[in-house]
CSV table of C-alpha atoms and ligand atoms in Angstrom, one decimal:
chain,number,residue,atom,x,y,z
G,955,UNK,CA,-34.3,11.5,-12.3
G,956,UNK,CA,-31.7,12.0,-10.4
G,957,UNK,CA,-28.1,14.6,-12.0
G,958,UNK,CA,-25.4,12.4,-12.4
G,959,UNK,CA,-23.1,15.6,-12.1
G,960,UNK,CA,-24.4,17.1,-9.1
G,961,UNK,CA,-22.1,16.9,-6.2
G,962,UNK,CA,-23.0,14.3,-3.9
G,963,UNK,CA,-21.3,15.5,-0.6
G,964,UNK,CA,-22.3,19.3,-0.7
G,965,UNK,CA,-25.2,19.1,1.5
G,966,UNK,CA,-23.4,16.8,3.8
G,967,UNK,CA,-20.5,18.9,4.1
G,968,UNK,CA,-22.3,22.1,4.8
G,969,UNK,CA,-24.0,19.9,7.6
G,970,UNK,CA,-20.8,19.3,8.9
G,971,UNK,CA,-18.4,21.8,8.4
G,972,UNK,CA,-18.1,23.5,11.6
G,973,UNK,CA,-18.0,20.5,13.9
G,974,UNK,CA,-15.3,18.7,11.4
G,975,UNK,CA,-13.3,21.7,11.6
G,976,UNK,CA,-13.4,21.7,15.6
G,977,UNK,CA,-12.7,17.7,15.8
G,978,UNK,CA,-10.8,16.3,12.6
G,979,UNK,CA,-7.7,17.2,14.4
G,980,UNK,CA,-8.0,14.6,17.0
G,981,UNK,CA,-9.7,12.2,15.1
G,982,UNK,CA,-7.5,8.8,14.8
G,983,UNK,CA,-8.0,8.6,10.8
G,984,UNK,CA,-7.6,12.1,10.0
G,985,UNK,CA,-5.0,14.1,12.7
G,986,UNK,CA,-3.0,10.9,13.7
G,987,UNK,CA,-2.6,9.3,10.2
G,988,UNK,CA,-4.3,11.6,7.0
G,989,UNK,CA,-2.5,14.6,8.0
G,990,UNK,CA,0.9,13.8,9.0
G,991,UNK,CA,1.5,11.4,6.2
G,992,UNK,CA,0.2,14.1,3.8
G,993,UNK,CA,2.8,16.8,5.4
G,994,UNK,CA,5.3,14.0,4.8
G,995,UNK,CA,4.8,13.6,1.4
G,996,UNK,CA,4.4,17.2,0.4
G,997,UNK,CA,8.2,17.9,2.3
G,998,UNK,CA,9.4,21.6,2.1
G,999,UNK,CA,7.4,24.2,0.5
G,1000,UNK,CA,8.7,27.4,0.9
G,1001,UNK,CA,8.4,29.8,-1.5
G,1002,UNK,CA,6.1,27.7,-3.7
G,1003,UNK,CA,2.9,28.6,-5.0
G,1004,UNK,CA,0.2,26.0,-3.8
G,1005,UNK,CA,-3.3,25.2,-4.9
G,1006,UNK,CA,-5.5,23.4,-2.3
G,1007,UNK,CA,-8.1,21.6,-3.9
G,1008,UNK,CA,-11.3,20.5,-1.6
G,1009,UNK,CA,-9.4,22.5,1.5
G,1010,UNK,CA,-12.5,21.9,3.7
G,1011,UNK,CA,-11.8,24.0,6.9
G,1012,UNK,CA,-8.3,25.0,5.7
G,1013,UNK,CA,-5.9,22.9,8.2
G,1014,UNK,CA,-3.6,21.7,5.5
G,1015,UNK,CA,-3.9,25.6,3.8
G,1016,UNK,CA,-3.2,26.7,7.2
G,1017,UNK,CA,0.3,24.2,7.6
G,1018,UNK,CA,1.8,25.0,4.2
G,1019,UNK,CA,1.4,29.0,5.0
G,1020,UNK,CA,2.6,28.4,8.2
G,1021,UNK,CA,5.7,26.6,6.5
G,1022,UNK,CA,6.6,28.8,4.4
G,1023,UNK,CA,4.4,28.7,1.0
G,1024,UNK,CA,4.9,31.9,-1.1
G,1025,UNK,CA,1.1,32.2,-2.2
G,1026,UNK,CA,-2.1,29.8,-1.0
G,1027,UNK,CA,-4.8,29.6,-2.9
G,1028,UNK,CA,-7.6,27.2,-1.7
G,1029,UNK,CA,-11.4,26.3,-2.7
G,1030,UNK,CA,-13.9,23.7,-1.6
G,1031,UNK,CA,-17.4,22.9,-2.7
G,1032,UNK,CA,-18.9,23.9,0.4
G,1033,UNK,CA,-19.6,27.6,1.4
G,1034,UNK,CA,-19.4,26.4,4.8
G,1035,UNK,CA,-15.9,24.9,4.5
G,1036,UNK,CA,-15.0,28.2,3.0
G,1037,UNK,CA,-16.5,30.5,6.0
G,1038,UNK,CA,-14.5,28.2,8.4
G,1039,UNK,CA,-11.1,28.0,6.4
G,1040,UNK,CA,-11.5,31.8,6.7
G,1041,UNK,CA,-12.0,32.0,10.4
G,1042,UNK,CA,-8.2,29.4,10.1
G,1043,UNK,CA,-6.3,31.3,7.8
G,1044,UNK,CA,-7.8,34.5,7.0
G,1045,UNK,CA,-6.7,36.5,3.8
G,1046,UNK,CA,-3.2,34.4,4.2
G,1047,UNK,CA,-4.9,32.2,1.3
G,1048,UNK,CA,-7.1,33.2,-1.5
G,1049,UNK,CA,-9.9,31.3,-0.7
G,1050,UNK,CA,-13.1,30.8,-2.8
G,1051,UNK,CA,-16.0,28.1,-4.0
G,1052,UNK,CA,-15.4,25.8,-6.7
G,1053,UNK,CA,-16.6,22.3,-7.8
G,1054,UNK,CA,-13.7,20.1,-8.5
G,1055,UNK,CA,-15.9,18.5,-11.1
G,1056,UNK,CA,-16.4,21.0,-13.2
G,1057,UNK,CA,-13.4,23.8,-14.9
G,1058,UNK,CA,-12.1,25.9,-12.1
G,1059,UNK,CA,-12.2,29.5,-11.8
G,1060,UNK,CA,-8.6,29.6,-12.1
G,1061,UNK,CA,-7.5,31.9,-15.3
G,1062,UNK,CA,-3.7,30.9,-14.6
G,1063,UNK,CA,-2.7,28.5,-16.6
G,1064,UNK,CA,0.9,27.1,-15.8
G,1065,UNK,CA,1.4,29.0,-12.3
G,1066,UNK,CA,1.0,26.9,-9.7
G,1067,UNK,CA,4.3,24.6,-8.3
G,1068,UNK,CA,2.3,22.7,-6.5
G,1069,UNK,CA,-1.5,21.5,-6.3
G,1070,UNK,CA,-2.5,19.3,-2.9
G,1071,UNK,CA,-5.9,17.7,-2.4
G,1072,UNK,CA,-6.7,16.3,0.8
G,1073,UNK,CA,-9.6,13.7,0.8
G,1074,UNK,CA,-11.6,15.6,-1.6
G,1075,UNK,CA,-11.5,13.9,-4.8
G,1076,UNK,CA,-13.4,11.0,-4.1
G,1077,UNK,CA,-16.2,12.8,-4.6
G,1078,UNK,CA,-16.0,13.4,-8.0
G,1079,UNK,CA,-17.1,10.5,-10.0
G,1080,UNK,CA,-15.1,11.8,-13.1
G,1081,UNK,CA,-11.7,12.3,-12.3
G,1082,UNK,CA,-10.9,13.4,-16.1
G,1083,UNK,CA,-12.0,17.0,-15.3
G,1084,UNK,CA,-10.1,18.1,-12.1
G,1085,UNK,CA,-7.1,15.9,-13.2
G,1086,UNK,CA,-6.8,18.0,-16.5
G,1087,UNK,CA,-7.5,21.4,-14.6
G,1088,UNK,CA,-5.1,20.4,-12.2
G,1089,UNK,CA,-2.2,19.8,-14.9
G,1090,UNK,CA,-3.9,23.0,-16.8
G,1091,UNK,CA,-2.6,25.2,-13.6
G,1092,UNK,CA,0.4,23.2,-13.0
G,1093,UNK,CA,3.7,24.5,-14.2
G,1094,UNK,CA,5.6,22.0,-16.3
G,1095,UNK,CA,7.3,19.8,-14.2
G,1096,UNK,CA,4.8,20.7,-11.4
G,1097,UNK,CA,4.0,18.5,-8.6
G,1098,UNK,CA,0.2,17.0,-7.3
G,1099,UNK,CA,0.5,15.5,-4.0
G,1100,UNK,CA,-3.1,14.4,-3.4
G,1101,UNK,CA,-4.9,11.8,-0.7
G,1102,UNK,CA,-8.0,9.2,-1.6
G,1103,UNK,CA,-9.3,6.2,0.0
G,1104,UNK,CA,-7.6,3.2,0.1
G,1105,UNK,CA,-9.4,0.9,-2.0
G,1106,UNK,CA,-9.2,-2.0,0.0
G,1107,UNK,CA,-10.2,0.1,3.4
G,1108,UNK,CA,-12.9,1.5,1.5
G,1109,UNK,CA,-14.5,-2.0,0.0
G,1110,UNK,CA,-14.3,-3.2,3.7
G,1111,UNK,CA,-16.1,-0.1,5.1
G,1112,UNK,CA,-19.0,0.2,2.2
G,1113,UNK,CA,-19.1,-3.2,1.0
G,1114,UNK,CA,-20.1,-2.6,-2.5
G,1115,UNK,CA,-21.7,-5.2,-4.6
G,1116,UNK,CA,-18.6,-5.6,-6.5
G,1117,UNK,CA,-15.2,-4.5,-6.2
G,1118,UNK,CA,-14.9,-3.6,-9.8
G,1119,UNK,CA,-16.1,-0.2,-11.0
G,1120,UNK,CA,-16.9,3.4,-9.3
G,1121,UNK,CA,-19.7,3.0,-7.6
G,1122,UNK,CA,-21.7,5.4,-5.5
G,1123,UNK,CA,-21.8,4.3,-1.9
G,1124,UNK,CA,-22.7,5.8,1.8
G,1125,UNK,CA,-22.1,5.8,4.5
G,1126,UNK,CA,-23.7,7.4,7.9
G,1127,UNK,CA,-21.1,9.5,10.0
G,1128,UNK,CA,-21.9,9.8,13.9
G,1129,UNK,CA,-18.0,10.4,15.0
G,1130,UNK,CA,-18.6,14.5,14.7
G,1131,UNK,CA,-21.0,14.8,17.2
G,1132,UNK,CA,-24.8,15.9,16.9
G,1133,UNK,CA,-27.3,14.7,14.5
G,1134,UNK,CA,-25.4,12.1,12.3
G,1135,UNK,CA,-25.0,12.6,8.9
G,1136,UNK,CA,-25.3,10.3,5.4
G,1137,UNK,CA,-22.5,11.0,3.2
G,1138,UNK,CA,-22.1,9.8,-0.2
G,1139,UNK,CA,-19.1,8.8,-1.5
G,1140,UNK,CA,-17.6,6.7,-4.6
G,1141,UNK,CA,-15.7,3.7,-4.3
G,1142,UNK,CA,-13.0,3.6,-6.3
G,1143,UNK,CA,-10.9,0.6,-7.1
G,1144,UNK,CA,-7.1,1.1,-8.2
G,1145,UNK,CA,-7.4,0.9,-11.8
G,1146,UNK,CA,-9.8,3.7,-11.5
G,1147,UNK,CA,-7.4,5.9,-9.4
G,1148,UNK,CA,-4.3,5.0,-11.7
G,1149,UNK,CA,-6.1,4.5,-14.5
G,1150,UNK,CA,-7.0,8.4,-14.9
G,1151,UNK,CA,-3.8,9.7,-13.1
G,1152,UNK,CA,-1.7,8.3,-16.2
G,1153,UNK,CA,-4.5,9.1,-19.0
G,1154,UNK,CA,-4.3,13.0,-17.4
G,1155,UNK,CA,-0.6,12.8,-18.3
G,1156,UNK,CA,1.1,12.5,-14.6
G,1157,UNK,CA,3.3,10.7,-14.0
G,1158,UNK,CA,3.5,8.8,-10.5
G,1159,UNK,CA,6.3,9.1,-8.5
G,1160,UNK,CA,5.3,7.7,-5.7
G,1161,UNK,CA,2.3,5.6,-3.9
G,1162,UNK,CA,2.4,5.8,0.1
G,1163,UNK,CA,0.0,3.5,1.9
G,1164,UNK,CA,-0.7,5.4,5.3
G,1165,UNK,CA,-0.4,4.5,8.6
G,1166,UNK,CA,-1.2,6.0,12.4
G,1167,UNK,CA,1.6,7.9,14.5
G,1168,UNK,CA,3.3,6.4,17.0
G,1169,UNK,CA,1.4,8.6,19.5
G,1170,UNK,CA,-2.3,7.4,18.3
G,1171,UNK,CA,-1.1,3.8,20.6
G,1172,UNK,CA,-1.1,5.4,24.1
G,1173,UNK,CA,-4.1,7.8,22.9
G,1174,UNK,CA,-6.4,4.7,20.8
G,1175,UNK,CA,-4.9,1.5,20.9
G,1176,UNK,CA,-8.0,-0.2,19.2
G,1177,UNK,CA,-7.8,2.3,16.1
G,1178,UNK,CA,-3.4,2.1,16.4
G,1179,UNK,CA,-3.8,-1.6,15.5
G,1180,UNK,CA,-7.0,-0.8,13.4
G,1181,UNK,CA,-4.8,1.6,11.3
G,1182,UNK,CA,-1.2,-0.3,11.6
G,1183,UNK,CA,-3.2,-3.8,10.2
G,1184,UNK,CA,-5.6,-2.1,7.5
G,1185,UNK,CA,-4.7,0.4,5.1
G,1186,UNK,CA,-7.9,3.3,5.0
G,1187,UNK,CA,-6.0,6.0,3.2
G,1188,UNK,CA,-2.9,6.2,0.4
G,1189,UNK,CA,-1.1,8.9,-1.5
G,1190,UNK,CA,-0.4,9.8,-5.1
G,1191,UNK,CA,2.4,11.8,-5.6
G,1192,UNK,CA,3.1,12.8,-9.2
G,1193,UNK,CA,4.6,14.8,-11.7
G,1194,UNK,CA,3.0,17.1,-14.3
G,1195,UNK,CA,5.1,16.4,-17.7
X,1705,LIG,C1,-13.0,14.7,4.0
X,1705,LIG,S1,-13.2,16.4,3.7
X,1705,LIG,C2,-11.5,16.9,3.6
X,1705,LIG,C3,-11.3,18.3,3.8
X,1705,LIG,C4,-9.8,18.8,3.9
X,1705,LIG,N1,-9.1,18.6,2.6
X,1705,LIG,C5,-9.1,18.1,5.0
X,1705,LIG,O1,-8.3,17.2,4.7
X,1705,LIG,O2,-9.4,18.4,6.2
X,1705,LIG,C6,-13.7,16.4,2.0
X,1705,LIG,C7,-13.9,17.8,1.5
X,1705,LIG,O3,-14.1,17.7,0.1
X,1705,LIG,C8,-15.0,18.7,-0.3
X,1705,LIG,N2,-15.6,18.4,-1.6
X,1705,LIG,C9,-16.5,17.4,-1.8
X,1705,LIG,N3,-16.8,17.4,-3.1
X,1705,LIG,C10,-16.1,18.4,-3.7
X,1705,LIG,C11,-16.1,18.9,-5.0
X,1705,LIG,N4,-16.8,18.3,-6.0
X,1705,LIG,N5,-15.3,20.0,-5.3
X,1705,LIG,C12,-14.6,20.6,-4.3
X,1705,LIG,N6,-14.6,20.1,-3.0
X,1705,LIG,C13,-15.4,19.0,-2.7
X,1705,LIG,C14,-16.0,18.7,0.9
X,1705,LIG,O4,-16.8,19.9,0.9
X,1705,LIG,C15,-15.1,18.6,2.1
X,1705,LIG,O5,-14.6,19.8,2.6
């Protein structure tokens, strides 16, 4: 029988890592709507101490050092992530593997002013555990500005058999070149995002529903008005009390 708690995306992540890392950047849901919406949210960081959770190949770790963080640290599931984030940032971030779905190595407890997590979360079926670790390293008052599916984008892409509950989905990924890749993934409805958000003590301050750049229309008209007509990603900003 099959773990319930082992990760689901590992395998396809260290499959993945290095041609992610050389194309998520022009890619119209990540570099044209993901990451500039993100940066938007997050605002001014200098001189904060930042944990980012499920960095992947370190481009947002790379933006907030290169804006002015105080101290990065950073940590993904995926060795493979990891090496490449390195090659990105090098020892500008404290990089390191963790699984978000399990207590992090993290002995600081209230340090952190800020904890971001692009895209990453998803994966974990139980969001009780990183929510909790991430208010555990949070300094009162701290800030967790994190990214997950939209629900509605991500009913329409995996069509689940119902729209209520987590359920494990997948999906197969050819958009990054070579062999294509199955990646599992949950979908999540909003009382299951909200739901555990509030029961982890956050509170939400704000909920962005993300849309393309203005540039993505000369570059990718079909994915502009894809993106401008269908929500795929939003963003939970909150406050640790
Ligand atoms: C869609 S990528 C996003 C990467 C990066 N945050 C970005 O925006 O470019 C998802 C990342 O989540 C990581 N991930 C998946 N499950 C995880 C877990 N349980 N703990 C930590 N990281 C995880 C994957 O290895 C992958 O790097």
């Amino acid at each position: 029988m099959s773990d319930p708690d082992a990760p689901i995306a590992l395998d396809a992540y260290e499959a993945l890592a290095r041609r992610y890392s050389d194309l998520a950047e022009t890619k119209a849901e990540n570099g044209y709507n993901e990451h500039p919406a993100m940066r938007a949210q997050i605002g001014d960081v200098a001189g904060l101490r930042i944990l980012d959770a499920g960095c992947g190949p370190g481009f947002l770790t790379r933006d907030l050092l290169d804006k002015g963080a105080a101290e990065l640290a950073a940590f993904d599931i995926s060795p493979a992530m990891i090496e490449v984030a390195r090659e990105r940032v090098g020892a500008r971030a404290r990089l390191f593997v963790a699984d978000m779905a399990q207590p992090l190595p993290l002995p600081e407890k209230g340090y952190f002013d800020l904890v971001v997590s692009s895209l990453a979360i998803d994966y974990v079926r139980d969001w009780s555990v990183p929510l909790s670790e991430f208010r555990r390293v949070l300094k009162p008052g701290g800030r967790l500005v994190m990214s997950v599916q939209h629900p509605m984008g991500a009913y329409t892409w995996y069509n689940p058999p119902s729209a209520f509950g987590v359920q494990l989905c997948e999906a197969t990924w050819k958009g990054f070149g070579g062999k294509p890749v199955v990646v599992a993934d949950y979908y999540r409805p909003f009382g299951e995002i909200i739901g555990p958000v509030l029961a982890a003590g956050f509170t939400l301050r704000a909920l962005k529903e993300t849309r393309p750049v203005p540039e993505l229309e000369a570059i990718n008209p079909r994915k502009y008005r894809e993106g401008m007509t269908s929500p795929t990603f939003m963003i939970l900003d909150c406050a640790s009390g």
